[in-house]
Amino acid sequence: MFKLIHHTVFIFAFLLLIGSASARDERSIKDLSKTLAALAADVDAGEAELLSVTAHTTARSLPRQYHLVLNPEFQCFLVNIGVRKRGWCGHWTQDIGARLKELKLKTLVLHWGAAYAGTSSENNCLVVTARNQPFQDGIIIDGWRRAGRLFWCSVKKDDEYEVEQHYGHSGITAWKENPQWTAWLQDYEPSEQKPKTNTVSR
């Protein structure tokens, strides 16, 4: 009887957690859709919503595919020692980016962002802009840092990745565009190859 009660309580708690995560995702999907649609007057609201849904659902599916253990940082350690095949920030960016490429966006543009490239603190992410809009005015989409719960914000407002943070927030973003990987994201031809680069290192 005790085991039955214990299992029932566990299942109920698990369902509550799933429901809470789904509610958070639903709000985040709507908010990101609106934010993307507001990037410019010519952004298609339906395309913004489709991008948001796809990015969120893909990010949520990747922890299972990567067999994520504990947190993103520990997963990177496991990849580095050969215990896991995927889980670096660049893998998240590639895999979410590949799904978004399939949408063949017309009013929104995908870019590849890298912060602290070439260092142990390197992170990679997607940045979405409107057509002819500068990279720095875009929206970051990062599945890695919250282990599948999609993080997004304006490039300029990402205070986790700033230059010279020694005495509080500098307001100067560390994010820079990687042109080679951006070219891959913007090439919608089905036969293209991923660029050979060492940028995806974490």
Short mmCIF file of C-alpha atoms in Angstrom, two decimals:
data_model
loop_
_atom_site.label_atom_id
_atom_site.label_comp_id
_atom_site.label_asym_id
_atom_site.label_seq_id
_atom_site.Cartn_x
_atom_site.Cartn_y
_atom_site.Cartn_z
CA MET A 1 0.00 0.00 0.00
CA PHE A 2 2.83 2.37 0.92
CA LYS A 3 4.53 1.68 -2.43
CA LEU A 4 1.31 2.41 -4.29
CA ILE A 5 0.88 5.76 -2.49
CA HIS A 6 4.57 6.58 -3.09
CA HIS A 7 4.27 5.85 -6.82
CA THR A 8 1.01 7.81 -7.09
CA VAL A 9 2.58 10.85 -5.41
CA PHE A 10 5.62 10.60 -7.68
CA ILE A 11 3.48 10.39 -10.84
CA PHE A 12 1.34 13.33 -9.71
CA ALA A 13 4.43 15.44 -8.97
CA PHE A 14 5.93 14.48 -12.34
CA LEU A 15 2.75 15.49 -14.18
CA LEU A 16 2.72 18.82 -12.33
CA LEU A 17 6.29 19.48 -13.43
CA ILE A 18 5.47 18.61 -17.04
CA GLY A 19 2.40 20.85 -16.92
CA SER A 20 4.43 23.70 -15.49
CA ALA A 21 7.13 23.30 -18.14
CA SER A 22 4.48 23.19 -20.89
CA ALA A 23 2.85 26.37 -19.56
CA ARG A 24 6.22 28.15 -19.44
CA ASP A 25 6.99 27.01 -22.98
CA GLU A 26 3.59 28.13 -24.21
CA ARG A 27 4.13 31.63 -22.78
CA SER A 28 7.67 31.74 -24.15
CA ILE A 29 6.50 30.65 -27.60
CA LYS A 30 3.91 33.44 -27.71
CA ASP A 31 6.31 36.07 -26.38
CA LEU A 32 9.10 35.13 -28.78
CA SER A 33 6.63 35.12 -31.69
CA LYS A 34 5.56 38.67 -30.83
CA THR A 35 9.14 39.82 -30.35
CA LEU A 36 10.22 38.43 -33.72
CA ALA A 37 7.18 39.92 -35.48
CA ALA A 38 8.07 43.31 -33.97
CA LEU A 39 11.59 43.31 -35.44
CA ALA A 40 10.30 45.08 -38.56
CA ALA A 41 7.03 46.03 -40.22
CA ASP A 42 7.53 43.50 -43.02
CA VAL A 43 8.05 40.45 -40.77
CA ASP A 44 5.30 37.90 -41.33
CA ALA A 45 3.60 37.10 -38.00
CA GLY A 46 2.83 33.53 -39.08
CA GLU A 47 6.47 32.94 -39.96
CA ALA A 48 7.53 34.38 -36.60
CA GLU A 49 5.17 32.01 -34.80
CA LEU A 50 6.34 28.99 -36.83
CA LEU A 51 9.98 29.81 -36.05
CA SER A 52 9.21 30.19 -32.35
CA VAL A 53 7.29 26.90 -32.10
CA THR A 54 9.97 25.03 -34.07
CA ALA A 55 12.85 26.43 -32.00
CA HIS A 56 11.14 25.64 -28.69
CA THR A 57 10.06 22.11 -29.62
CA THR A 58 13.44 21.25 -31.14
CA ALA A 59 15.29 22.55 -28.07
CA ARG A 60 13.06 20.43 -25.81
CA SER A 61 13.73 17.29 -27.88
CA LEU A 62 17.53 17.55 -27.91
CA PRO A 63 18.28 16.55 -24.28
CA ARG A 64 16.81 13.11 -25.04
CA GLN A 65 18.74 12.82 -28.28
CA TYR A 66 21.99 13.86 -26.59
CA HIS A 67 21.34 11.68 -23.52
CA LEU A 68 21.96 14.81 -21.45
CA VAL A 69 23.44 14.20 -18.00
CA LEU A 70 23.05 16.69 -15.11
CA ASN A 71 23.61 20.01 -16.91
CA PRO A 72 25.06 21.47 -20.15
CA GLU A 73 28.53 22.04 -18.67
CA PHE A 74 28.86 18.45 -17.49
CA GLN A 75 27.60 17.23 -20.85
CA CYS A 76 30.45 19.18 -22.50
CA PHE A 77 32.89 17.37 -20.23
CA LEU A 78 31.41 14.02 -21.27
CA VAL A 79 31.71 14.98 -24.95
CA ASN A 80 35.33 16.04 -24.43
CA ILE A 81 36.27 12.68 -22.90
CA GLY A 82 34.36 10.74 -25.54
CA VAL A 83 31.49 9.42 -23.39
CA ARG A 84 28.87 11.42 -25.32
CA LYS A 85 28.87 12.32 -29.01
CA ARG A 86 26.87 15.55 -28.86
CA GLY A 87 26.03 18.27 -26.38
CA TRP A 88 28.38 21.20 -27.01
CA CYS A 89 26.68 24.55 -27.51
CA GLY A 90 27.57 24.35 -31.19
CA HIS A 91 25.73 21.05 -31.52
CA TRP A 92 22.59 22.68 -30.12
CA THR A 93 23.03 25.57 -32.54
CA GLN A 94 23.57 23.23 -35.50
CA ASP A 95 20.60 21.03 -34.71
CA ILE A 96 18.13 23.83 -33.96
CA GLY A 97 19.49 25.75 -36.95
CA ALA A 98 19.03 22.76 -39.26
CA ARG A 99 15.35 22.54 -38.28
CA LEU A 100 14.85 26.28 -38.75
CA LYS A 101 16.53 26.13 -42.17
CA GLU A 102 13.83 23.70 -43.26
CA LEU A 103 11.28 26.50 -42.81
CA LYS A 104 12.91 28.41 -45.72
CA LEU A 105 12.25 31.72 -44.04
CA LYS A 106 11.35 34.69 -46.21
CA THR A 107 10.91 37.61 -43.80
CA LEU A 108 13.30 36.51 -41.03
CA VAL A 109 17.02 35.75 -41.35
CA LEU A 110 19.15 33.24 -39.40
CA HIS A 111 22.66 34.12 -38.21
CA TRP A 112 25.28 32.22 -36.19
CA GLY A 113 26.56 34.01 -33.10
CA ALA A 114 29.70 33.24 -31.09
CA ALA A 115 30.72 34.76 -27.77
CA TYR A 116 34.27 34.50 -26.40
CA ALA A 117 35.23 32.43 -29.46
CA GLY A 118 38.33 30.30 -29.03
CA THR A 119 38.26 30.39 -25.23
CA SER A 120 37.01 27.95 -22.59
CA SER A 121 33.99 30.26 -22.10
CA GLU A 122 32.92 30.10 -25.75
CA ASN A 123 29.23 29.85 -26.47
CA ASN A 124 27.45 29.60 -29.81
CA CYS A 125 23.84 30.44 -30.58
CA LEU A 126 21.41 31.42 -33.29
CA VAL A 127 20.50 35.05 -33.87
CA VAL A 128 17.35 35.96 -35.78
CA THR A 129 16.91 39.30 -37.52
CA ALA A 130 14.51 40.86 -39.97
CA ARG A 131 15.68 41.22 -43.57
CA ASN A 132 18.56 43.73 -43.96
CA GLN A 133 18.74 44.19 -40.18
CA PRO A 134 22.14 44.22 -38.40
CA PHE A 135 23.20 41.18 -36.38
CA GLN A 136 23.45 43.30 -33.22
CA ASP A 137 19.73 44.20 -33.49
CA GLY A 138 18.64 40.55 -33.58
CA ILE A 139 17.22 38.08 -31.08
CA ILE A 140 19.38 35.35 -29.54
CA ILE A 141 18.01 31.80 -29.54
CA ASP A 142 20.02 29.48 -27.29
CA GLY A 143 18.98 25.94 -26.40
CA TRP A 144 22.26 25.02 -24.68
CA ARG A 145 22.47 27.26 -21.63
CA ARG A 146 19.17 26.15 -20.06
CA ALA A 147 19.53 22.50 -21.12
CA GLY A 148 16.63 22.47 -23.57
CA ARG A 149 14.43 25.20 -22.12
CA LEU A 150 14.88 27.75 -24.87
CA PHE A 151 16.60 30.95 -23.79
CA TRP A 152 16.04 34.02 -25.92
CA CYS A 153 16.59 37.77 -25.64
CA SER A 154 17.89 40.72 -27.60
CA VAL A 155 21.59 40.42 -28.50
CA LYS A 156 22.28 43.73 -26.76
CA LYS A 157 20.45 42.69 -23.58
CA ASP A 158 22.19 39.36 -22.98
CA ASP A 159 24.01 40.33 -19.78
CA GLU A 160 25.40 36.80 -19.35
CA TYR A 161 27.70 37.44 -22.31
CA GLU A 162 29.22 40.89 -22.03
CA VAL A 163 32.71 42.28 -22.48
CA GLU A 164 34.50 43.38 -19.29
CA GLN A 165 32.08 42.27 -16.60
CA HIS A 166 34.57 42.75 -13.73
CA TYR A 167 32.63 45.59 -12.10
CA GLY A 168 29.03 44.83 -12.96
CA HIS A 169 27.40 44.93 -16.38
CA SER A 170 29.25 46.72 -19.16
CA GLY A 171 26.37 46.75 -21.64
CA ILE A 172 28.84 45.75 -24.39
CA THR A 173 27.86 42.45 -25.96
CA ALA A 174 30.42 39.71 -26.46
CA TRP A 175 28.35 38.21 -29.29
CA LYS A 176 29.83 38.41 -32.77
CA GLU A 177 28.63 36.91 -36.01
CA ASN A 178 30.44 33.91 -37.49
CA PRO A 179 30.11 34.55 -41.26
CA GLN A 180 30.99 30.99 -42.33
CA TRP A 181 28.30 29.36 -40.19
CA THR A 182 25.83 32.13 -41.02
CA ALA A 183 26.33 31.28 -44.70
CA TRP A 184 25.45 27.66 -43.90
CA LEU A 185 22.29 28.74 -42.06
CA GLN A 186 21.19 30.92 -44.96
CA ASP A 187 21.87 28.30 -47.66
CA TYR A 188 18.57 26.47 -48.11
CA GLU A 189 19.84 24.05 -50.78
CA PRO A 190 19.30 20.46 -49.54
CA SER A 191 22.71 19.14 -50.63
CA GLU A 192 24.93 21.68 -48.86
CA GLN A 193 27.64 20.53 -46.45
CA LYS A 194 28.27 22.00 -43.01
CA PRO A 195 31.39 24.17 -42.99
CA LYS A 196 34.55 22.63 -41.61
CA THR A 197 35.55 24.81 -38.71
CA ASN A 198 36.73 24.59 -35.14
CA THR A 199 34.28 27.25 -33.98
CA VAL A 200 31.98 24.63 -32.45
CA SER A 201 34.20 23.81 -29.52
CA ARG A 202 32.06 23.83 -26.41
#
